[in-house]
Coordinates of C-alpha atoms in Angstrom, one line a residue:
Chain A
M1 CA 0.0 0.0 0.0
S2 CA 2.8 2.3 0.9
K3 CA 4.4 1.7 -2.6
F4 CA 1.1 2.5 -4.3
Y5 CA 0.6 5.6 -2.2
M6 CA 4.2 6.7 -2.9
I7 CA 3.6 6.4 -6.7
Y8 CA 0.2 8.0 -6.5
S9 CA 1.4 10.9 -4.5
S10 CA 4.4 11.4 -6.8
L11 CA 2.0 11.6 -9.7
V12 CA -0.1 14.2 -7.9
A13 CA 2.9 16.2 -6.9
G14 CA 4.4 15.9 -10.4
G15 CA 1.1 17.0 -12.0
L16 CA 0.9 20.0 -9.8
F17 CA 4.5 21.0 -10.5
Y18 CA 3.8 20.7 -14.2
S19 CA 0.7 22.7 -13.9
G20 CA 2.6 25.4 -12.0
L21 CA 5.2 25.5 -14.7
T22 CA 2.7 25.8 -17.6
G23 CA 0.3 28.2 -15.7
W24 CA -2.6 25.8 -15.7
S25 CA -5.4 26.9 -13.5
Y26 CA -9.0 26.2 -13.1
G27 CA -10.9 28.1 -15.7
S28 CA -12.4 27.7 -19.2
Y29 CA -12.6 29.5 -22.5
D30 CA -13.5 28.7 -26.0
E31 CA -10.5 28.6 -28.2
V32 CA -11.0 29.9 -31.7
K33 CA -8.3 29.5 -34.4
G34 CA -7.7 31.6 -37.4
V35 CA -9.2 34.9 -36.4
P36 CA -8.7 37.3 -39.3
K37 CA -6.4 40.3 -38.8
S38 CA -9.3 42.5 -40.0
V39 CA -11.0 42.1 -36.6
R40 CA -8.4 44.6 -35.3
D41 CA -9.9 47.3 -37.5
N42 CA -13.4 46.0 -37.6
P43 CA -14.3 44.4 -34.2
G44 CA -17.9 43.7 -35.3
A45 CA -16.5 41.2 -37.8
Y46 CA -15.9 38.8 -34.9
R47 CA -18.9 37.2 -33.2
S48 CA -18.3 36.2 -29.6
H49 CA -19.6 32.8 -28.5
Y50 CA -21.2 34.5 -25.5
A51 CA -22.7 37.6 -27.0
G52 CA -26.4 38.0 -27.5
S53 CA -27.6 35.2 -25.3
A54 CA -30.3 35.8 -22.7
R55 CA -29.0 37.1 -19.3
Y56 CA -30.3 36.7 -15.8
F57 CA -32.5 39.6 -14.7
G58 CA -31.9 39.7 -10.9
G59 CA -33.7 41.5 -8.1
K60 CA -36.7 40.7 -6.1
Chain B
M1 CA 13.3 -28.5 6.9
N2 CA 16.4 -28.4 9.0
P3 CA 18.1 -31.8 8.8
G4 CA 20.1 -31.1 12.0
V5 CA 16.9 -30.9 13.9
R6 CA 15.3 -33.8 12.2
K7 CA 18.0 -36.1 13.6
I8 CA 17.2 -35.4 17.2
V9 CA 13.5 -35.9 17.0
P10 CA 12.9 -39.3 18.6
K11 CA 11.3 -42.1 16.6
P12 CA 7.8 -43.0 17.7
K13 CA 7.5 -45.8 20.1
A14 CA 5.1 -48.6 18.9
L15 CA 2.4 -49.8 21.3
N16 CA -1.0 -51.3 20.9
C17 CA -4.3 -50.0 21.9
P18 CA -5.7 -52.1 24.8
N19 CA -9.2 -51.4 23.5
C20 CA -9.0 -52.4 19.8
G21 CA -5.5 -53.7 19.5
S22 CA -4.5 -51.2 16.8
A23 CA -0.9 -50.0 16.8
I24 CA -0.3 -46.7 18.5
E25 CA 2.7 -44.5 18.0
L26 CA 3.9 -42.4 20.9
R27 CA 5.8 -39.5 19.4
A28 CA 6.2 -37.5 22.6
M29 CA 7.0 -40.4 24.9
G30 CA 7.5 -39.1 28.4
A31 CA 6.0 -35.7 27.6
A32 CA 2.5 -36.6 26.5
T33 CA -0.1 -37.3 29.3
T34 CA -2.7 -38.9 27.1
V35 CA -2.8 -40.5 23.7
V36 CA -6.0 -41.1 21.7
C37 CA -6.2 -44.2 19.5
S38 CA -6.6 -43.2 15.9
Y39 CA -8.8 -46.2 15.2
C40 CA -11.2 -46.5 18.1
S41 CA -10.7 -43.0 19.6
S42 CA -10.2 -44.5 23.1
T43 CA -8.3 -42.1 25.3
L44 CA -5.3 -43.8 26.9
D45 CA -3.0 -42.9 29.7
A46 CA 0.3 -42.2 28.0
A47 CA 2.1 -42.0 31.3
N48 CA 1.3 -45.6 32.1
P49 CA 3.4 -48.2 30.3
Q50 CA 0.3 -50.4 29.9
L51 CA -1.7 -47.5 28.2
V52 CA -4.6 -47.8 30.6
I53 CA -7.8 -46.8 29.0
L54 CA -9.1 -43.5 30.4
Q55 CA -12.1 -43.2 28.2
K56 CA -13.6 -45.7 25.7
W57 CA -15.0 -44.1 22.7
Q58 CA -16.0 -46.3 19.8
S59 CA -16.1 -44.0 16.9
Q60 CA -14.8 -43.6 13.4
M61 CA -12.5 -40.9 12.2
T62 CA -15.2 -38.2 11.9
V63 CA -12.9 -35.2 11.5
Q64 CA -9.9 -35.4 9.3
P65 CA -7.0 -33.2 10.4
L66 CA -5.7 -31.0 7.6
I67 CA -2.2 -31.6 9.0
P68 CA -1.7 -35.4 9.3
L69 CA -0.3 -36.4 12.6
G70 CA 3.4 -37.2 12.4
S71 CA 3.9 -34.3 10.0
R72 CA 6.9 -32.1 10.8
G73 CA 7.1 -28.4 10.0
N74 CA 9.4 -25.5 10.6
L75 CA 7.5 -22.7 12.3
F76 CA 8.8 -19.7 14.2
G77 CA 12.4 -21.0 14.2
A78 CA 11.9 -24.6 15.3
V79 CA 10.8 -27.9 13.9
W80 CA 7.5 -29.1 15.3
E81 CA 5.8 -32.4 14.9
A82 CA 2.0 -32.6 14.9
I83 CA 1.2 -35.3 17.5
G84 CA -2.4 -34.5 18.6
F85 CA -5.6 -33.1 17.2
Q86 CA -8.9 -32.1 18.7
Q87 CA -12.0 -30.3 17.6
R88 CA -13.7 -28.0 20.0
G89 CA -16.9 -26.1 19.7
I90 CA -19.1 -23.5 21.3
T91 CA -22.7 -22.7 21.0
V92 CA -23.8 -19.1 20.6
D93 CA -27.5 -18.3 20.2
G94 CA -28.2 -21.8 19.2
T95 CA -25.5 -22.0 16.6
D96 CA -22.5 -24.3 16.9
Y97 CA -19.1 -23.0 16.0
F98 CA -16.2 -25.5 15.8
W99 CA -12.5 -24.9 15.6
R100 CA -9.6 -27.4 15.5
E101 CA -6.4 -27.5 17.5
Y102 CA -3.2 -29.4 16.7
V103 CA -0.7 -30.3 19.4
L104 CA 2.8 -29.6 18.2
F105 CA 5.9 -31.1 19.9
N106 CA 9.6 -30.3 19.9
P107 CA 11.7 -32.3 22.4
F108 CA 13.7 -29.1 23.3
K109 CA 11.0 -26.5 23.3
G110 CA 8.0 -28.6 24.5
F111 CA 4.5 -28.2 23.3
R112 CA 2.9 -25.6 21.1
Y113 CA -0.5 -25.5 19.4
L114 CA -1.9 -24.6 16.0
S115 CA -5.5 -23.4 16.1
E116 CA -7.6 -23.3 13.0
Y117 CA -11.0 -21.7 12.5
E118 CA -12.5 -21.3 9.1
N119 CA -9.0 -21.7 7.7
H120 CA -7.6 -18.9 9.8
W121 CA -4.6 -20.2 11.7
S122 CA -2.9 -19.2 14.9
F123 CA 0.4 -20.5 16.4
V124 CA -0.3 -20.7 20.1
T125 CA 2.4 -20.6 22.9
P126 CA 1.5 -21.4 26.5
L127 CA 2.3 -18.5 28.8
P128 CA 4.4 -18.9 31.9
S129 CA 3.0 -15.7 33.4
I130 CA -0.5 -14.5 34.1
P131 CA -1.7 -11.3 32.3
V132 CA -3.0 -8.4 34.4
P133 CA -6.7 -7.7 34.1
G134 CA -8.1 -4.2 33.5
V135 CA -10.7 -2.2 31.8
N136 CA -10.2 -0.1 28.7
N137 CA -11.6 3.4 27.8
Y138 CA -14.7 1.7 26.4
N139 CA -15.5 0.0 29.7
R140 CA -14.6 -3.4 28.3
P141 CA -12.3 -5.9 30.0
T142 CA -8.6 -6.1 29.0
M143 CA -5.6 -8.1 29.8
T144 CA -2.1 -6.6 29.9
L145 CA 1.0 -8.7 29.2
D146 CA 4.4 -7.2 28.9
G147 CA 2.9 -3.8 28.8
V148 CA 0.7 -4.6 25.9
V149 CA -3.1 -4.3 26.3
Y150 CA -5.4 -6.9 24.7
N151 CA -9.1 -6.2 24.4
H152 CA -11.7 -8.7 25.5
F153 CA -13.3 -10.4 22.5
Q154 CA -15.3 -13.3 23.5
S155 CA -16.0 -15.7 26.4
A156 CA -17.6 -19.0 26.1
Q157 CA -17.8 -22.6 27.2
A158 CA -16.0 -24.9 24.8
T159 CA -16.6 -28.6 24.5
T160 CA -14.2 -31.1 23.0
S161 CA -16.1 -33.1 20.3
F162 CA -13.2 -35.1 18.8
V163 CA -9.7 -36.0 19.7
I164 CA -6.9 -38.0 18.3
G165 CA -3.2 -38.4 19.0
E166 CA -1.2 -37.3 22.0
F167 CA -1.9 -34.5 24.5
P168 CA 0.0 -33.0 27.4
W169 CA -3.2 -33.2 29.5
Q170 CA -5.9 -35.7 30.1
V171 CA -8.1 -34.9 27.2
R172 CA -11.5 -36.4 26.8
V173 CA -14.3 -36.1 24.4
G174 CA -17.0 -34.0 26.1
E175 CA -14.4 -32.1 28.1
V176 CA -15.7 -28.6 28.9
V177 CA -13.5 -25.6 29.5
G178 CA -14.3 -21.9 29.9
T179 CA -12.6 -19.8 27.3
A180 CA -11.9 -16.1 27.2
D181 CA -10.1 -14.4 24.3
Y182 CA -8.4 -11.0 24.3
V183 CA -7.2 -9.6 21.0
L184 CA -4.6 -7.2 19.7
P185 CA -4.1 -8.3 16.1
P186 CA -2.2 -10.3 15.0
R187 CA -1.9 -11.6 18.6
M188 CA -4.5 -13.0 21.0
L189 CA -4.4 -14.0 24.6
S190 CA -6.6 -16.9 25.6
A191 CA -7.5 -18.3 28.9
E192 CA -8.8 -21.9 29.4
T193 CA -10.5 -22.3 32.7
T194 CA -11.4 -25.6 34.4
V195 CA -12.4 -26.3 37.9
N196 CA -8.8 -26.7 39.0
E197 CA -6.8 -24.3 36.9
V198 CA -6.5 -21.5 34.4
N199 CA -4.1 -21.9 31.5
W200 CA -3.1 -18.8 29.6
S201 CA -1.6 -18.8 26.1
R202 CA -0.7 -16.4 23.4
G203 CA -1.7 -17.0 19.8
E204 CA -0.1 -15.3 16.7
Y205 CA -2.0 -15.2 13.5
V206 CA -0.4 -17.2 10.7
E207 CA -1.4 -17.3 7.0
G208 CA -2.6 -20.7 5.8
A209 CA -0.1 -20.6 3.1
A210 CA 2.7 -20.4 5.7
I211 CA 1.3 -23.5 7.4
W212 CA 1.1 -25.3 4.1
A213 CA 4.7 -24.4 3.3
A214 CA 6.0 -25.3 6.7
F215 CA 4.4 -28.7 6.8
Q216 CA 4.8 -29.2 3.0
L217 CA 1.1 -30.1 2.6
P218 CA -0.2 -30.9 -0.8
N219 CA -2.2 -28.5 -2.9
A220 CA -2.8 -24.9 -1.8
A221 CA -4.1 -23.8 1.6
P222 CA -7.9 -23.4 1.6
A223 CA -9.0 -19.8 1.5
A224 CA -9.9 -18.3 4.8
N225 CA -13.5 -17.4 5.4
G226 CA -14.6 -14.1 7.0
V227 CA -12.5 -12.1 9.4
Y228 CA -10.8 -13.8 12.3
S229 CA -10.6 -12.3 15.7
S230 CA -6.8 -11.8 15.6
Q231 CA -6.4 -11.4 11.8
P232 CA -4.3 -8.3 11.0
A233 CA -6.1 -5.8 8.8
P234 CA -4.8 -6.1 5.3
V235 CA -5.1 -2.3 5.0
E236 CA -3.6 -0.4 7.8
N237 CA -6.1 2.0 9.3
R238 CA -3.8 3.4 12.0
P239 CA -1.3 6.2 11.4
G240 CA 1.6 4.6 9.6
R241 CA 3.9 4.9 6.7
P242 CA 1.2 6.2 4.3
W243 CA 0.4 9.0 6.7
K244 CA 4.0 9.8 7.0
L245 CA 4.2 9.9 3.2
F246 CA 1.2 12.2 3.2
L247 CA 2.9 14.6 5.6
I248 CA 6.0 14.6 3.4
F249 CA 4.0 15.2 0.2
A250 CA 1.9 17.8 1.9
A251 CA 5.1 19.6 2.9
L252 CA 6.3 19.3 -0.7
L253 CA 3.0 20.8 -2.0
M254 CA 3.4 23.7 0.4
G255 CA 7.0 24.2 -0.8
M256 CA 5.7 24.2 -4.4
M257 CA 3.0 26.7 -3.5
I258 CA 5.6 29.1 -2.0
F259 CA 7.9 28.6 -4.9
F260 CA 5.4 29.2 -7.6
S261 CA 3.8 32.1 -5.7
A262 CA 7.2 33.8 -5.4
R263 CA 7.9 33.1 -9.0
A264 CA 4.6 34.5 -10.3
R265 CA 5.2 37.9 -12.0
Q266 CA 1.6 39.2 -11.4
E267 CA 2.2 41.7 -14.2
T268 CA -0.7 44.1 -15.0
V269 CA -0.9 44.3 -18.8
L270 CA -4.2 46.2 -19.1
D271 CA -6.1 48.3 -16.6
Q272 CA -8.7 50.4 -18.3
T273 CA -12.1 51.8 -17.6
Y274 CA -14.7 52.0 -20.3
T275 CA -18.2 53.4 -20.7
Y276 CA -20.9 51.5 -22.4
Q277 CA -23.6 53.5 -24.2
P278 CA -26.5 51.1 -24.8
V279 CA -28.5 53.6 -26.8
G280 CA -27.4 54.6 -30.2
A281 CA -26.5 53.1 -33.5
G282 CA -23.3 51.5 -34.4
E283 CA -21.1 48.6 -33.3
K284 CA -20.9 48.1 -29.6
S285 CA -17.8 46.0 -29.7
F286 CA -14.3 47.5 -29.7
V287 CA -10.7 46.3 -29.3
T288 CA -8.1 47.5 -26.8
P289 CA -4.6 48.6 -27.8
P290 CA -2.2 45.6 -28.2
F291 CA -0.2 44.5 -25.2
E292 CA 2.6 42.0 -24.6
L293 CA 2.2 38.8 -22.6
R294 CA 5.8 38.0 -21.7
G295 CA 7.3 34.6 -21.0
D296 CA 6.2 31.1 -21.8
S297 CA 2.8 29.7 -21.1
A298 CA 1.2 31.2 -18.0
N299 CA -2.3 32.1 -16.8
L300 CA -4.0 35.5 -17.2
Q301 CA -6.5 36.8 -14.7
V302 CA -9.3 39.0 -16.0
D303 CA -11.1 41.3 -13.5
V304 CA -14.3 43.1 -14.6
T305 CA -15.7 45.6 -12.2
G306 CA -18.8 47.9 -12.6
A307 CA -18.5 50.0 -9.4
E308 CA -21.6 52.1 -10.3
L309 CA -23.9 49.3 -11.2
Q310 CA -27.3 49.7 -9.6
N311 CA -30.2 47.4 -10.1
E312 CA -28.9 46.2 -13.5
W313 CA -26.6 43.8 -15.0
A314 CA -23.9 43.9 -17.6
F315 CA -22.4 41.1 -19.6
I316 CA -18.9 41.6 -21.0
S317 CA -18.0 39.2 -23.8
M318 CA -14.3 39.2 -24.4
A319 CA -11.9 37.6 -26.8
L320 CA -8.2 37.6 -26.1
I321 CA -6.7 37.5 -29.6
N322 CA -3.1 36.8 -30.5
E323 CA -2.1 39.3 -33.2
Q324 CA 0.5 37.0 -34.8
T325 CA -1.3 33.6 -34.8
G326 CA -4.9 34.7 -35.0
E327 CA -5.7 32.4 -32.1
A328 CA -8.6 33.7 -29.9
F329 CA -9.6 32.8 -26.3
D330 CA -13.2 33.6 -26.0
F331 CA -15.0 34.0 -22.7
G332 CA -17.4 36.3 -20.8
R333 CA -18.1 37.7 -17.4
Q334 CA -21.3 38.9 -16.0
I335 CA -21.6 41.6 -13.3
S336 CA -24.8 42.7 -11.7
F337 CA -26.0 44.4 -8.6
Y338 CA -29.5 44.7 -7.1
S339 CA -30.7 46.2 -3.9
G340 CA -33.8 47.4 -2.3
T341 CA -36.1 47.0 0.7
D342 CA -38.6 44.3 1.4
G343 CA -40.8 44.4 4.4
G344 CA -38.7 47.0 6.0
E345 CA -35.5 45.1 5.5
S346 CA -32.9 46.1 3.0
W347 CA -31.4 43.6 0.7
T348 CA -28.6 43.3 -1.9
E349 CA -28.0 40.7 -4.5
D350 CA -25.2 39.7 -6.8
N351 CA -21.8 41.3 -7.2
R352 CA -20.4 44.3 -9.0
S353 CA -17.2 42.5 -9.9
D354 CA -16.2 39.2 -11.3
S355 CA -13.0 37.6 -12.5
A356 CA -11.8 34.8 -14.6
T357 CA -8.5 33.1 -14.8
L358 CA -7.5 31.9 -18.3
P359 CA -5.2 29.0 -18.0
S360 CA -2.0 28.4 -19.9
I361 CA -2.0 31.4 -22.3
P362 CA 1.1 31.3 -24.5
G363 CA 3.3 34.4 -24.5
G364 CA 2.9 36.8 -27.4
R365 CA 1.3 40.1 -28.5
Y366 CA -2.4 40.2 -27.9
Y367 CA -5.3 42.6 -27.9
L368 CA -8.7 42.2 -26.3
R369 CA -12.0 42.5 -28.1
I370 CA -14.7 43.6 -25.8
E371 CA -18.4 43.4 -26.5
P372 CA -20.6 44.7 -23.6
E373 CA -24.3 44.3 -23.3
S374 CA -26.7 45.1 -20.5
E375 CA -30.3 45.3 -19.3
S376 CA -30.2 48.9 -20.4
N377 CA -30.4 47.6 -24.0
Y378 CA -34.0 46.9 -23.4
V379 CA -35.2 49.1 -20.5
K380 CA -33.2 52.2 -19.8
P381 CA -30.5 54.0 -21.7
T382 CA -28.2 54.5 -18.8
P383 CA -24.4 54.5 -19.6
I384 CA -22.5 51.8 -17.7
K385 CA -19.0 52.4 -16.5
Y386 CA -16.9 49.3 -16.1
N387 CA -13.2 48.4 -15.6
V388 CA -11.3 45.6 -17.2
K389 CA -8.0 44.6 -15.7
L390 CA -5.7 41.9 -17.0
V391 CA -2.9 40.5 -14.8
R392 CA -0.4 38.1 -16.3
D393 CA 0.9 35.1 -14.3
V394 CA -1.0 35.1 -11.0
P395 CA -0.6 32.5 -8.2
F396 CA -3.3 29.8 -8.2
Y397 CA -3.6 28.4 -4.8
L398 CA -6.6 26.2 -5.4
R399 CA -4.5 23.6 -7.2
Y400 CA -2.6 22.9 -4.0
F401 CA -5.7 22.4 -1.9
V402 CA -7.0 20.1 -4.6
G403 CA -3.7 18.3 -4.5
L404 CA -4.0 17.9 -0.7
L405 CA -7.5 16.5 -1.2
L406 CA -6.2 14.1 -3.8
L407 CA -3.4 13.0 -1.4
L408 CA -6.1 12.3 1.2
V409 CA -8.4 10.3 -0.9
P410 CA -6.5 7.0 -0.7
L411 CA -6.0 7.4 3.0
V412 CA -9.7 8.0 3.6
F413 CA -10.4 5.0 1.4
M414 CA -7.9 2.9 3.5
G415 CA -9.4 4.2 6.7
R416 CA -12.9 3.3 5.6
K417 CA -11.8 -0.1 4.4
G418 CA -10.0 -0.7 7.7
A419 CA -13.1 0.4 9.6
N420 CA -15.3 -2.1 7.7
F421 CA -12.7 -4.8 8.4
E422 CA -12.8 -4.0 12.1
A423 CA -16.6 -4.0 12.0
L424 CA -16.6 -7.5 10.5
R425 CA -14.0 -8.7 13.1
W426 CA -16.1 -7.5 16.0
T427 CA -19.3 -8.9 14.6
E428 CA -18.1 -12.2 15.9
S429 CA -17.3 -10.9 19.4
D430 CA -19.5 -10.7 22.5
Y431 CA -20.1 -7.1 21.7
G432 CA -21.0 -7.1 18.0
V433 CA -19.3 -3.8 17.3
P434 CA -15.7 -2.4 17.6
P435 CA -14.9 -0.5 20.8
A436 CA -15.1 2.9 19.2
A437 CA -18.4 2.1 17.5
A438 CA -19.7 0.9 20.8
V439 CA -19.0 4.3 22.4
W440 CA -20.7 6.0 19.4
K441 CA -23.7 3.7 19.7
S442 CA -23.8 4.2 23.4
D443 CA -23.6 8.0 23.1
N444 CA -26.4 7.9 20.5
S445 CA -28.6 5.7 22.6
S446 CA -28.2 7.9 25.6
G447 CA -29.1 10.9 23.5
D448 CA -32.2 9.1 22.4
D449 CA -33.1 8.4 26.0
D450 CA -32.6 12.0 26.8
D451 CA -35.0 13.0 24.1
E452 CA -37.6 10.7 25.5

């Protein structure tokens, strides 16, 4: 059991070290490839994945 | 087997049973008190040269010893010869439970015993001293021997139902002794009480495979059934090496957290306040001036704050776009704030700021495309001021706490497995539950009583 735990813990620690090196953190985004350079001059040419969807109207 | 020891084991002396005339081999001549004929089961006085019959018992071989009498095996540093065998039983709640005992003999070390129950084995050594009685924290009887405390497990009246071979006492079928077992796995103290005496012994749990190997028995040892009273837990549920490893790795994680926190640049690459005008024609989206994300892959924290939001929401769609590669990281944050009074009590809801951490963003030259929208689109044309702040390479502490939890998972699993094992062990006891569970149960039941 100790051997298993040693290996398991090493993997956990190794994974955390690698995530620290690469800047991995909890969070998400949609990755889009090949955005044209024209967006720089014409922002409306790009459509966000999140824009235009219904939002929460809060308050009592 | 040690050939040097084999030479000194005396050869059996051949005699005849005075009851049935069958040949009887005395293996522990001069040491055994009784010998039981293997053919008619008559109990004979081994101390008497004429083998006087102590008990006539016309029976067939109803129980077959797993270790044939006369077998020799090396156990605990000595060669032992199996010279006697008996089956004993107790009755609990109308159910009979039987176990078997083998008498082992070595001319230099004397007698030892092997006890077998449901294919669980114990090597039993008579004790020259008497353990000290006591009571543990759970108000259960204990016995202390050499400073080690054994917990009471079970007391019963055991009856001998079958005997064969030689014994160092005057054994008889139907013999009744009081038994009391105290356990501290893998060891167990046992007391056998008769009218005249109390005999104490200490048993040590032995795997069946070790018995089979020692006595060179054919085939494999039968698999053990259930959990035996002194069986050591296969998974350690007490603090031990895994817990020490946990502490070492927890310290390592703390070291990594300090190292990466100190190494994090926390560089602000954009900190800008914008005003969103919901009303009016034209494109609402815009882009920021380009900025540099230095270094290799690192995270990027995005903070969005609308300090003046009041009873409205705003959603900021954002795309972090790499100028060189055209790669975009698309995400959004919503901020909102509502307040008012209800029944004379003031209330607030939601938060004027929100943040996101984009993981593993490669270095390069980027700009941010921002597209705000708000409730004002539909209801009121109030401008909304909001701030967007980008910080490159921030410490991310959550991963280390997740890491700690991951390190704990196997230990919790082990502890749970160990607890289940203990529960199974104590099911067979006079108490039904392990000592700690007994306290818990007791506490609960007293609480119930109080409620009533």
